[in-house]
Amino acid sequence: MASGEPNFYAYVRDSNSWTDPFGLTGIVYLRTWVEDGVTKSYVGKSKSPEAFNRRKSSHNSKLRKKLGQKGNSKIKYDFEILEDNIVGKDNLAFREETNIRKKGGLDALENKISGMNDTKFNDMGGDIDKKGKKISCSG
């Protein structure tokens, strides 16, 4: 500056990239429940923190209904955020698929479908098969 004073705005890059003010970054989560001594797991995704909170509520309501315990708020799944701050719909789907495969695939989880076919998954840089095994590169 001509006055010799520092330009305070020059020291910070885009601070909007530090936060998610509009809730537009996705979350990949693990939902677990122990039933008859067996842990049942499910990998899911939500497009924002707010959507994640709605999904948790929905999952828990369905669990209570399934168990005939509709009003019992103590019955609920455990949720763990596996990844967050994921930008972009395709990237969110890729990160969900990666975590499904890391956890052993559809055979090991309660997930009913795989969200991404092998070709798209591999094109996006995926290196895990649907059973959770690392794909080795030949050549």
Short mmCIF file of C-alpha atoms in Angstrom, two decimals:
data_model
loop_
_atom_site.label_atom_id
_atom_site.label_comp_id
_atom_site.label_asym_id
_atom_site.label_seq_id
_atom_site.Cartn_x
_atom_site.Cartn_y
_atom_site.Cartn_z
CA MET A 1 0.00 0.00 0.00
CA ALA A 2 1.11 3.51 -0.60
CA SER A 3 0.65 4.40 3.07
CA GLY A 4 3.09 1.70 4.14
CA GLU A 5 0.45 -0.09 6.19
CA PRO A 6 0.06 -3.81 5.61
CA ASN A 7 -2.82 -5.04 3.53
CA PHE A 8 -4.57 -7.33 5.99
CA TYR A 9 -6.65 -8.88 3.22
CA ALA A 10 -3.53 -10.05 1.38
CA TYR A 11 -2.56 -12.49 4.15
CA VAL A 12 -5.56 -14.74 3.85
CA ARG A 13 -6.55 -16.82 0.89
CA ASP A 14 -10.21 -17.63 0.34
CA SER A 15 -11.41 -18.23 3.90
CA ASN A 16 -14.71 -19.54 2.51
CA SER A 17 -12.85 -22.70 1.58
CA TRP A 18 -12.17 -23.36 5.28
CA THR A 19 -15.82 -23.82 6.17
CA ASP A 20 -18.98 -25.12 4.58
CA PRO A 21 -21.42 -22.23 5.15
CA PHE A 22 -24.05 -23.67 2.82
CA GLY A 23 -23.73 -27.30 3.95
CA LEU A 24 -22.76 -28.49 0.50
CA THR A 25 -20.05 -30.99 1.38
CA GLY A 26 -20.83 -34.65 1.72
CA ILE A 27 -20.33 -37.24 4.42
CA VAL A 28 -19.66 -40.96 4.19
CA TYR A 29 -20.69 -42.79 7.36
CA LEU A 30 -20.76 -46.22 8.95
CA ARG A 31 -23.96 -47.32 10.70
CA THR A 32 -23.67 -50.28 13.08
CA TRP A 33 -26.01 -52.31 15.25
CA VAL A 34 -25.33 -55.42 17.32
CA GLU A 35 -28.09 -58.01 17.09
CA ASP A 36 -27.84 -61.44 18.72
CA GLY A 37 -24.11 -60.89 19.21
CA VAL A 38 -23.52 -60.11 15.53
CA THR A 39 -22.45 -56.65 14.39
CA LYS A 40 -24.37 -55.49 11.35
CA SER A 41 -22.79 -52.66 9.37
CA TYR A 42 -23.93 -50.36 6.60
CA VAL A 43 -21.96 -47.70 4.70
CA GLY A 44 -23.96 -44.70 3.53
CA LYS A 45 -23.56 -41.18 2.24
CA SER A 46 -25.26 -37.86 2.80
CA LYS A 47 -24.86 -34.73 0.73
CA SER A 48 -24.51 -32.39 3.73
CA PRO A 49 -24.26 -32.37 7.53
CA GLU A 50 -27.95 -31.47 7.70
CA ALA A 51 -28.88 -34.38 5.43
CA PHE A 52 -26.72 -36.66 7.60
CA ASN A 53 -28.70 -35.68 10.69
CA ARG A 54 -31.96 -36.40 8.85
CA ARG A 55 -30.59 -39.77 7.68
CA LYS A 56 -29.63 -40.73 11.25
CA SER A 57 -33.12 -39.91 12.45
CA SER A 58 -34.68 -41.89 9.60
CA HIS A 59 -32.44 -44.92 10.18
CA ASN A 60 -33.23 -44.90 13.91
CA SER A 61 -36.99 -44.58 13.32
CA LYS A 62 -36.91 -47.59 10.98
CA LEU A 63 -34.91 -49.61 13.53
CA ARG A 64 -37.39 -48.85 16.32
CA LYS A 65 -40.31 -49.75 14.07
CA LYS A 66 -38.61 -53.02 13.06
CA LEU A 67 -38.11 -53.92 16.73
CA GLY A 68 -41.60 -52.82 17.79
CA GLN A 69 -40.12 -50.06 19.95
CA LYS A 70 -41.39 -46.92 18.17
CA GLY A 71 -41.29 -44.59 21.18
CA ASN A 72 -38.02 -45.82 22.72
CA SER A 73 -35.39 -43.18 21.90
CA LYS A 74 -32.71 -45.24 23.67
CA ILE A 75 -32.76 -47.73 20.80
CA LYS A 76 -30.54 -46.35 18.08
CA TYR A 77 -27.75 -47.22 15.71
CA ASP A 78 -24.16 -46.19 16.29
CA PHE A 79 -22.89 -43.84 13.62
CA GLU A 80 -19.29 -43.08 12.73
CA ILE A 81 -18.27 -40.49 10.16
CA LEU A 82 -15.73 -42.19 7.91
CA GLU A 83 -15.07 -39.16 5.70
CA ASP A 84 -16.45 -35.65 5.52
CA ASN A 85 -15.98 -32.41 3.59
CA ILE A 86 -16.37 -34.31 0.31
CA VAL A 87 -17.08 -31.95 -2.57
CA GLY A 88 -19.02 -33.04 -5.65
CA LYS A 89 -21.70 -35.63 -6.29
CA ASP A 90 -19.45 -38.02 -8.25
CA ASN A 91 -16.67 -37.73 -5.68
CA LEU A 92 -19.14 -38.47 -2.87
CA ALA A 93 -20.37 -41.58 -4.71
CA PHE A 94 -16.74 -42.65 -5.29
CA ARG A 95 -15.80 -42.20 -1.61
CA GLU A 96 -18.91 -44.16 -0.53
CA GLU A 97 -18.05 -46.98 -2.95
CA THR A 98 -14.43 -46.99 -1.75
CA ASN A 99 -15.57 -47.39 1.86
CA ILE A 100 -18.08 -50.12 0.94
CA ARG A 101 -15.28 -52.05 -0.74
CA LYS A 102 -12.82 -51.43 2.13
CA LYS A 103 -15.37 -52.91 4.54
CA GLY A 104 -15.62 -56.13 2.50
CA GLY A 105 -18.29 -55.27 -0.04
CA LEU A 106 -21.93 -56.22 -0.22
CA ASP A 107 -21.34 -59.70 1.22
CA ALA A 108 -19.97 -58.24 4.46
CA LEU A 109 -22.37 -55.29 4.83
CA GLU A 110 -26.10 -54.71 5.04
CA ASN A 111 -25.86 -52.59 1.88
CA LYS A 112 -28.14 -54.06 -0.78
CA ILE A 113 -26.58 -52.46 -3.86
CA SER A 114 -23.25 -51.13 -5.00
CA GLY A 115 -23.51 -47.52 -6.08
CA MET A 116 -20.83 -47.62 -8.74
CA ASN A 117 -19.81 -50.14 -11.38
CA ASP A 118 -16.21 -51.37 -11.68
CA THR A 119 -15.43 -49.38 -14.82
CA LYS A 120 -16.42 -46.01 -13.34
CA PHE A 121 -14.80 -46.87 -10.01
CA ASN A 122 -11.51 -47.80 -11.71
CA ASP A 123 -11.65 -44.74 -14.00
CA MET A 124 -11.92 -42.53 -10.90
CA GLY A 125 -8.80 -44.15 -9.42
CA GLY A 126 -10.35 -46.98 -7.41
CA ASP A 127 -8.06 -49.91 -6.74
CA ILE A 128 -10.20 -52.24 -4.60
CA ASP A 129 -12.41 -55.02 -5.97
CA LYS A 130 -15.98 -55.56 -4.76
CA LYS A 131 -14.79 -58.08 -2.15
CA GLY A 132 -12.39 -55.59 -0.57
CA LYS A 133 -9.16 -56.90 -2.09
CA LYS A 134 -6.57 -54.51 -3.49
CA ILE A 135 -6.31 -54.69 -7.29
CA SER A 136 -2.73 -55.06 -8.39
CA CYS A 137 -1.52 -53.22 -11.44
CA SER A 138 0.21 -55.35 -14.04
CA GLY A 139 2.88 -54.01 -16.28
#
